[in-house]
Tab-separated table of C-alpha atoms in Angstrom:
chain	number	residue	atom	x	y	z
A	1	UNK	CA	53.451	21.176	12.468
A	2	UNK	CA	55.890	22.210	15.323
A	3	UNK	CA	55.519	23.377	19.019
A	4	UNK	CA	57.632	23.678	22.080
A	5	UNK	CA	56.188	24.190	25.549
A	6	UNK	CA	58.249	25.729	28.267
A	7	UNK	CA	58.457	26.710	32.315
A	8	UNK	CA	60.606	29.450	33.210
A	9	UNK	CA	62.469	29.767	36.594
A	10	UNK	CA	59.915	31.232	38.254
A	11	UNK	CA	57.061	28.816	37.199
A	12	UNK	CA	55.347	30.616	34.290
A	13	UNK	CA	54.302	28.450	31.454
A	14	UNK	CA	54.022	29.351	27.566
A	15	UNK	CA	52.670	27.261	24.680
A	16	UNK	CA	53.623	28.118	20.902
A	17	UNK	CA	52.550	26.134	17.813
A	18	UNK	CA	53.418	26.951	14.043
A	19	UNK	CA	52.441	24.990	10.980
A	20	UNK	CA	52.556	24.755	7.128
A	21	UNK	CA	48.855	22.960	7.417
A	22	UNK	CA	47.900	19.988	5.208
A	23	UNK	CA	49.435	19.035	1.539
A	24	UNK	CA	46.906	20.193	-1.128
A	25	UNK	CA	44.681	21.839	1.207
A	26	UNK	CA	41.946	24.190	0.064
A	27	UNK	CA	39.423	26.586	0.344
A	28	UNK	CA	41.215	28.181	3.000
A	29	UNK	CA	41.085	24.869	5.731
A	30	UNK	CA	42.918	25.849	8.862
A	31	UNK	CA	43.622	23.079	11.597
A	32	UNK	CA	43.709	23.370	15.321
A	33	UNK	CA	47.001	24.967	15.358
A	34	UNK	CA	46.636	28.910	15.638
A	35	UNK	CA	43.325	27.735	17.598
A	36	UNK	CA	43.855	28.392	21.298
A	37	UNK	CA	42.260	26.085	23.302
A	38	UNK	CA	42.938	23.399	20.817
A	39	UNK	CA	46.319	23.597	19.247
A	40	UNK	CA	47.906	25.938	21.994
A	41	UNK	CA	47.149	26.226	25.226
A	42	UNK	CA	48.880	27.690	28.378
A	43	UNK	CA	47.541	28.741	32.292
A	44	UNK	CA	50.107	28.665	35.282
A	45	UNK	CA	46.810	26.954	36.987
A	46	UNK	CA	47.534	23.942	35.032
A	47	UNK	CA	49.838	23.429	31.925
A	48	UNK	CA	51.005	24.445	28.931
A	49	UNK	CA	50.283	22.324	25.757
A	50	UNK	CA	51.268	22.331	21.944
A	51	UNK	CA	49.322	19.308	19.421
A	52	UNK	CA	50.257	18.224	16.265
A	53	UNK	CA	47.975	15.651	13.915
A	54	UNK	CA	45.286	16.113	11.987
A	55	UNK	CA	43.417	19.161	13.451
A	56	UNK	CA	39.937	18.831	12.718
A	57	UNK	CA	39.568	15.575	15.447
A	58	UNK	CA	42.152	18.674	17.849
A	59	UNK	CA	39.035	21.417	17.002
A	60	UNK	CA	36.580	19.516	17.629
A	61	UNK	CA	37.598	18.281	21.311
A	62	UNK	CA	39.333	20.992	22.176
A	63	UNK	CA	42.091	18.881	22.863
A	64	UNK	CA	44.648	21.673	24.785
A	65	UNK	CA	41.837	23.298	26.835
A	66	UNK	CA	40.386	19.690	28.231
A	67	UNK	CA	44.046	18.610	28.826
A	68	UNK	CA	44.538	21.476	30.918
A	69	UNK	CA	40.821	21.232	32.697
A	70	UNK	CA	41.378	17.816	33.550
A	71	UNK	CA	44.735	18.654	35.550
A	72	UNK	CA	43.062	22.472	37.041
A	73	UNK	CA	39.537	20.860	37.918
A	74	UNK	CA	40.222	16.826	38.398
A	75	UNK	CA	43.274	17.048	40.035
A	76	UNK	CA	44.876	14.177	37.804
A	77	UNK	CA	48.556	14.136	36.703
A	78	UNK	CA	50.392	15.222	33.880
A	79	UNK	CA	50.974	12.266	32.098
A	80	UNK	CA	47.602	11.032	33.073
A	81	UNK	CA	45.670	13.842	31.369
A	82	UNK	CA	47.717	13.689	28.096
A	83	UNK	CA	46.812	9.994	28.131
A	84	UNK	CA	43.234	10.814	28.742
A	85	UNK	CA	42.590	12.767	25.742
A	86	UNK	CA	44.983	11.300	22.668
A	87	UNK	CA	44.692	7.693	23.665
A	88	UNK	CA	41.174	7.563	24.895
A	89	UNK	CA	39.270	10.590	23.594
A	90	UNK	CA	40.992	11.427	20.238
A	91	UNK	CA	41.443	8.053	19.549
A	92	UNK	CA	37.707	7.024	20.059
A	93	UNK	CA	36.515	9.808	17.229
A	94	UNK	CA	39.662	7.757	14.716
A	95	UNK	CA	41.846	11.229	15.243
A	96	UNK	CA	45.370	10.548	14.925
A	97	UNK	CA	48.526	13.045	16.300
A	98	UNK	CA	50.209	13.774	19.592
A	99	UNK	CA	50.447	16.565	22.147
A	100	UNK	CA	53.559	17.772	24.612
A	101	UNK	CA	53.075	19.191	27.886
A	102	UNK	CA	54.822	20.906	30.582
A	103	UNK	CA	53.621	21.732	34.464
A	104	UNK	CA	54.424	24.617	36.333
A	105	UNK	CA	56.346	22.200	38.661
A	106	UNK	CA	58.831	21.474	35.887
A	107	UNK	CA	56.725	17.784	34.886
A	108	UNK	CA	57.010	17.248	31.190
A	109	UNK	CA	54.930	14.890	29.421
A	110	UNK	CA	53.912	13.712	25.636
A	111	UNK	CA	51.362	11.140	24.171
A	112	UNK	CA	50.579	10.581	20.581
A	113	UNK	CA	48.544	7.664	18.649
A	114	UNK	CA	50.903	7.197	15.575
A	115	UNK	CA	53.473	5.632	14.815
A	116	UNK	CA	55.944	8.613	15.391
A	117	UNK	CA	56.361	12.157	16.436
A	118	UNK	CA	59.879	14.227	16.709
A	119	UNK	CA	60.018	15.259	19.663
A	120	UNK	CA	62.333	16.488	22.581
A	121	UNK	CA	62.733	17.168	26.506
A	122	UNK	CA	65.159	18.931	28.157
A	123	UNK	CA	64.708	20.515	31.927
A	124	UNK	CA	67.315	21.606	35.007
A	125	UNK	CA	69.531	18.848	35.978
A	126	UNK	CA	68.216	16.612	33.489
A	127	UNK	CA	69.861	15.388	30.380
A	128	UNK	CA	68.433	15.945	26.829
A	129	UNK	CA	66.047	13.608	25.553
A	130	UNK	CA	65.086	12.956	21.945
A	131	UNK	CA	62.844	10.761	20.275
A	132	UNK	CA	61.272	9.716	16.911
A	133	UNK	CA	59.478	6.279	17.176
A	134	UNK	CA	57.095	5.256	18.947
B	1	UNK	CA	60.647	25.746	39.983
B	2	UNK	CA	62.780	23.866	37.818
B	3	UNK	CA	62.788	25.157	34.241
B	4	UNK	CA	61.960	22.393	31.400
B	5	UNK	CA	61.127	22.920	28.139
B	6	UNK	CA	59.673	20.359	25.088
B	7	UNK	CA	59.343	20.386	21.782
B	8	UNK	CA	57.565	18.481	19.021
B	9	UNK	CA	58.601	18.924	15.203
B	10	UNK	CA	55.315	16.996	14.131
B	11	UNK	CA	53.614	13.823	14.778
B	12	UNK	CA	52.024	10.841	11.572
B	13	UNK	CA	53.305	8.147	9.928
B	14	UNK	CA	57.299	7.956	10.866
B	15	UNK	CA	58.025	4.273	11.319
B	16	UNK	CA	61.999	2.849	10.974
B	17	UNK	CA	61.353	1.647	7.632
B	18	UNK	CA	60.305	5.114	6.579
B	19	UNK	CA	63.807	6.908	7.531
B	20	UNK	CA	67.364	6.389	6.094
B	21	UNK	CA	69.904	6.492	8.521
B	22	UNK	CA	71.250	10.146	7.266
B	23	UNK	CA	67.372	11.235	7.711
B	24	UNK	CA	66.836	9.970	10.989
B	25	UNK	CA	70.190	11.492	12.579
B	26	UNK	CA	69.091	14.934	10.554
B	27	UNK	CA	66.176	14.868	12.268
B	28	UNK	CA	67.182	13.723	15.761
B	29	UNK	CA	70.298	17.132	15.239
B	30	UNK	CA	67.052	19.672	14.561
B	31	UNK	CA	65.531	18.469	17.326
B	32	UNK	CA	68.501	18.376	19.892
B	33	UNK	CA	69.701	22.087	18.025
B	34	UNK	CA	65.821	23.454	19.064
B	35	UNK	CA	65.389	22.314	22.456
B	36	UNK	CA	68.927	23.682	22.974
B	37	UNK	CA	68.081	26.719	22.340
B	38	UNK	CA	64.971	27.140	24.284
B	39	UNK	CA	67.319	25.586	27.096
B	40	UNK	CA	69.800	28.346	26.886
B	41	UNK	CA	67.145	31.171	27.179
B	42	UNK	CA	65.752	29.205	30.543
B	43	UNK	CA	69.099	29.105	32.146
B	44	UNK	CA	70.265	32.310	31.555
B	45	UNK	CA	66.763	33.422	33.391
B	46	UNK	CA	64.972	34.496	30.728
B	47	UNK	CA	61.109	33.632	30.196
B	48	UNK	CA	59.481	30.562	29.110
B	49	UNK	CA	58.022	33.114	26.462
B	50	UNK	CA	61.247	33.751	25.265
B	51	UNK	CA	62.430	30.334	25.194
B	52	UNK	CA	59.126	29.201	22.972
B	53	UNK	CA	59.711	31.672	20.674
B	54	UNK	CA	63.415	30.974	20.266
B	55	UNK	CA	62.774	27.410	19.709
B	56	UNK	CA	59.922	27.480	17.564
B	57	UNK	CA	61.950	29.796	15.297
B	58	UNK	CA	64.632	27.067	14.913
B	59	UNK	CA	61.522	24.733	13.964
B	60	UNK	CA	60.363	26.771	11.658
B	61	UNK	CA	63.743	28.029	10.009
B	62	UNK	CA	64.383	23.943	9.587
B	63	UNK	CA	63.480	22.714	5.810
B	64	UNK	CA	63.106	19.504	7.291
B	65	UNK	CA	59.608	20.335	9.190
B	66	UNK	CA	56.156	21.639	8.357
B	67	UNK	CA	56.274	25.144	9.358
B	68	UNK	CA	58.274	27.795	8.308
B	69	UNK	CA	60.536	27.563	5.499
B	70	UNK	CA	59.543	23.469	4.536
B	71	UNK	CA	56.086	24.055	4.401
B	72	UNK	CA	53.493	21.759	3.179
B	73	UNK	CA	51.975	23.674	-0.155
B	74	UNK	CA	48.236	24.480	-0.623
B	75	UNK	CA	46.347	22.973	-3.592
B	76	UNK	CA	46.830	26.599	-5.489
B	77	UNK	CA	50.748	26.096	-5.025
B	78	UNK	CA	51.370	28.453	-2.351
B	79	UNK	CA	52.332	28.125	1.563
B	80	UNK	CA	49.836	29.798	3.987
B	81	UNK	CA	51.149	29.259	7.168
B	82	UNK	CA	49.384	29.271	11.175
B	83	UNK	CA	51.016	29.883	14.070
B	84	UNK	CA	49.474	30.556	18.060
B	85	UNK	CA	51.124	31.323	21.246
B	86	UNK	CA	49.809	31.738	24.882
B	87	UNK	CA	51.450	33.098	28.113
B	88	UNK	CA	50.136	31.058	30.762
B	89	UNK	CA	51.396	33.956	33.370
B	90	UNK	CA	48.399	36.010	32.218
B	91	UNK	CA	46.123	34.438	30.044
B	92	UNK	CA	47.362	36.451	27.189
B	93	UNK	CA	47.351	35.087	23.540
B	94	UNK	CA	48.128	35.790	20.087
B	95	UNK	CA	47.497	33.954	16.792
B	96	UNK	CA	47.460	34.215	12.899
B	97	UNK	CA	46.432	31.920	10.234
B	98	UNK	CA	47.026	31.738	6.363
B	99	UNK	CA	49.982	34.419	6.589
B	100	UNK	CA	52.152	34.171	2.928
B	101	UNK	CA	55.116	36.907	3.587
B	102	UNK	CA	56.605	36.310	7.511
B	103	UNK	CA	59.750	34.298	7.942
B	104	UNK	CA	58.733	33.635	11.352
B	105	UNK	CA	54.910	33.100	12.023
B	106	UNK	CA	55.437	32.395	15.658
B	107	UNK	CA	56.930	35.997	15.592
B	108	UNK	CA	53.809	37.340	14.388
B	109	UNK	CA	51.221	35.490	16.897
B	110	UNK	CA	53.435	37.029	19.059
B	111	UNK	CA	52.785	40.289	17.876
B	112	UNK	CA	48.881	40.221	17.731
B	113	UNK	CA	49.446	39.283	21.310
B	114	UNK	CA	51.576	42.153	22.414
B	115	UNK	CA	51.002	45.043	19.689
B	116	UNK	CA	47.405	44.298	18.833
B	117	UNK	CA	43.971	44.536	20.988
B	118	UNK	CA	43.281	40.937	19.348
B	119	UNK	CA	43.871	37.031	19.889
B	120	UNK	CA	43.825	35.940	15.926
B	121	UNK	CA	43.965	37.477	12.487
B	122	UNK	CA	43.941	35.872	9.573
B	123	UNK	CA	44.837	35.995	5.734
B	124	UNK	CA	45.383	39.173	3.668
B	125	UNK	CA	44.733	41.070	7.147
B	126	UNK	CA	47.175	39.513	8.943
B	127	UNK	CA	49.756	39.575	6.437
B	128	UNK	CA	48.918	43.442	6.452
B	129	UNK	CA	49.529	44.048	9.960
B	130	UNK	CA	52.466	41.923	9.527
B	131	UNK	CA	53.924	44.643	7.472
B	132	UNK	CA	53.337	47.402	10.387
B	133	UNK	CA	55.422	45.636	12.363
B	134	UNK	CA	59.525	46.503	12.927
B	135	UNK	CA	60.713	43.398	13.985
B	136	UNK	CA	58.374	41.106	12.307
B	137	UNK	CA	60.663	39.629	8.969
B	138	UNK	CA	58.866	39.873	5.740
B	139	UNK	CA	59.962	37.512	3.142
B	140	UNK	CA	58.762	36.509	-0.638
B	141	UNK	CA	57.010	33.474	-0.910
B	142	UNK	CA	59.470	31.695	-2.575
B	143	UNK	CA	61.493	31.403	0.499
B	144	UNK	CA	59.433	28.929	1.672
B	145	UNK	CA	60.015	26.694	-1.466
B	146	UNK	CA	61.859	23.117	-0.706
B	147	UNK	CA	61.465	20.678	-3.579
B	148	UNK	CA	60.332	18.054	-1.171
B	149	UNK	CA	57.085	19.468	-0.366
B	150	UNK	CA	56.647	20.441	-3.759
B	151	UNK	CA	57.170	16.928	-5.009
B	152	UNK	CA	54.531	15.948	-2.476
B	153	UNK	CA	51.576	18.248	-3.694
B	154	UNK	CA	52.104	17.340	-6.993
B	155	UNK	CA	52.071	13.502	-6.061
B	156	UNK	CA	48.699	14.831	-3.744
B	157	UNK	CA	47.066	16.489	-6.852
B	158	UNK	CA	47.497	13.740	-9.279
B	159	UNK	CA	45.949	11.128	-6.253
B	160	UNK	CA	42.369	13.938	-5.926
B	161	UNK	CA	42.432	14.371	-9.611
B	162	UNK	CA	43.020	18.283	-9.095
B	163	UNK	CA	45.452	20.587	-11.781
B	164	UNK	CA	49.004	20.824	-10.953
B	165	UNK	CA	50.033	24.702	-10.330
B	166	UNK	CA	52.265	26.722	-11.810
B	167	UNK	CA	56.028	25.920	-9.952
B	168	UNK	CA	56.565	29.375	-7.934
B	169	UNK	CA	59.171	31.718	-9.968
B	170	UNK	CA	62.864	31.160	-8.355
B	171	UNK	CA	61.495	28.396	-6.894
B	172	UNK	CA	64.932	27.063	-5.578
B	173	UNK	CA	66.374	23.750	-5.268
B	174	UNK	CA	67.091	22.862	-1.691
B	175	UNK	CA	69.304	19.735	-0.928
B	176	UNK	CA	68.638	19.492	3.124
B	177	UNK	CA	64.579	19.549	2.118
B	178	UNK	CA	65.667	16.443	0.255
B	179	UNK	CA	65.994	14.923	3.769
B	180	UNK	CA	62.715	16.104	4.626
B	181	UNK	CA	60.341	13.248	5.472
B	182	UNK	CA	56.474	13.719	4.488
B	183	UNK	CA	54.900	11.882	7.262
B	184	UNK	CA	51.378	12.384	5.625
B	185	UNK	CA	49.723	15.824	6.308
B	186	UNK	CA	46.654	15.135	3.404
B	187	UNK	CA	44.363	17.819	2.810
């Protein structure tokens, strides 16, 4: 699974996520990822946010949509939020992934319960940033 | 506001034993080469929109992820692929699921968003209204063939007891897939 989340110059947040799904997988299974509100999620009143992991634990807490109602309705950062749901709610249920984040403010954040995720930030005046391991 | 942009390329089992060095630095290029490009379309003005869908085409046009050409295969030997995107300007969204024939599935979300009264199609539909679309590339299925992931559903299918498929025809041989990591997407 992929996803990049973005703010524009003028503060508008999008959220895209694209996958290949699960080796061997059958019977038609689809994962959180074309699911909006749990793979992909976006809303200049919060955040946008992309997941990648094993998407029935991302379906079944709706793990874009509560990272972006805990910013809109509970006021708490970023960073926070992300925190919130892969470290303490996904990981409670034994789901395992990571989500990426971005603010309309230009705050970028990630979290993810496994050992590794590719991933990469880049914003205005900031240099790139890329990471595997944890 | 200050334009930013991230980008995952999947998240699983990826420790430092799991990489060689020539994988690691492949994979740390894809992912500098994608957020560069979303980073280009945010400079130059242009939406954050614009810059998801330019980077998640990069993603997906990289053998070395799961999405896109690199796909993880289905039990029956074939790549069905998902994609979603949402403008959080307006609320708007667009999604597919188990599309067979688009190069770019981020493309086509994008498409059900902006050409379609809907949020999400799926299967032989969407791959229909796929076809109604200009600038929506259709593609065989082999193109999404890398030896890598077909080594891995075969390894997969032996572990659940379940019959190997028929190998795709002009299923290609794809040396940069041989980079790919599988860091254990199990159906």
């Amino acid at each position: 699974t992929v996803g990049v989340v973005a703010v524009d110059a003028e503060g508008n947040v999008a959220a895209g996520t694209s996958t290949g799904g699960t080796t061997a997988k059958q019977w038609g299974r689809v994962g959180d990822s074309p699911l909006i509100g749990c793979g992909t999620y976006a809303s200049n009143k919060s955040c946008a946010v992309s997941a990648t992991g094993t998407g029935e634990f991302f379906i079944r807490l709706a793990v874009a949509k509560e990272i972006a109602a805990l910013v809109e309705h509970k006021g708490v950062s970023l960073q926070e939020a992300v925190d919130e749901v892969v470290q303490t709610q996904l990981t409670a249920i034994d789901g395992d992934g990571g989500v990426i984040a971005v603010a309309p403010d230009g705050t970028c954040a990630w979290s993810f319960n496994t050992s590794g995720m590719y991933r990469a930030r880049i914003a205005d005046g900031e240099p790139l940033v890329v990471g595997i391991y944890k | 506001s200050k334009w930013a942009l991230v980008a995952h390329g999947g998240a699983g089992v990826i420790d430092r034993s799991d990489l060689k060095p020539e994988q690691e630095q492949a994979y740390r290029d894809a992912m500098a080469r994608v957020a560069e490009t979303g980073a280009a379309v945010l400079r130059d003005g242009g939406s954050a929109m614009d810059a998801v869908v330019a980077a998640v085409r990069v993603l997906e046009d990289e053998p070395l992820f799961n999405a896109g050409r690199g796909a993880v295969f289905t039990a029956e030997g074939r790549n069905e692929l998902d994609a979603s995107i949402m403008d959080g300007r307006s609320l708007d969204a667009g999604a597919v699921a188990g599309v067979t024939r688009t190069r770019n599935p981020i493309t086509l979300a994008r498409a059900v968003m902006e050409q379609s009264p809907h949020v999400f199609l799926v299967g032989e539909g969407a791959d229909g209204f796929a076809q109604t679309r200009d600038d929506v590339a259709q593609v065989e299925p082999s193109y999404f063939f890398t030896e890598r992931r077909w080594l891995s559903l075969e390894r997969e299918l032996k572990e659940m007891g379940l019959p190997i498929p028929e190998r795709p025809e002009r299923a290609g041989h794809d040396d940069l897939a041989a980079l790919a990591h599988d860091e254990g997407k199990r159906g």
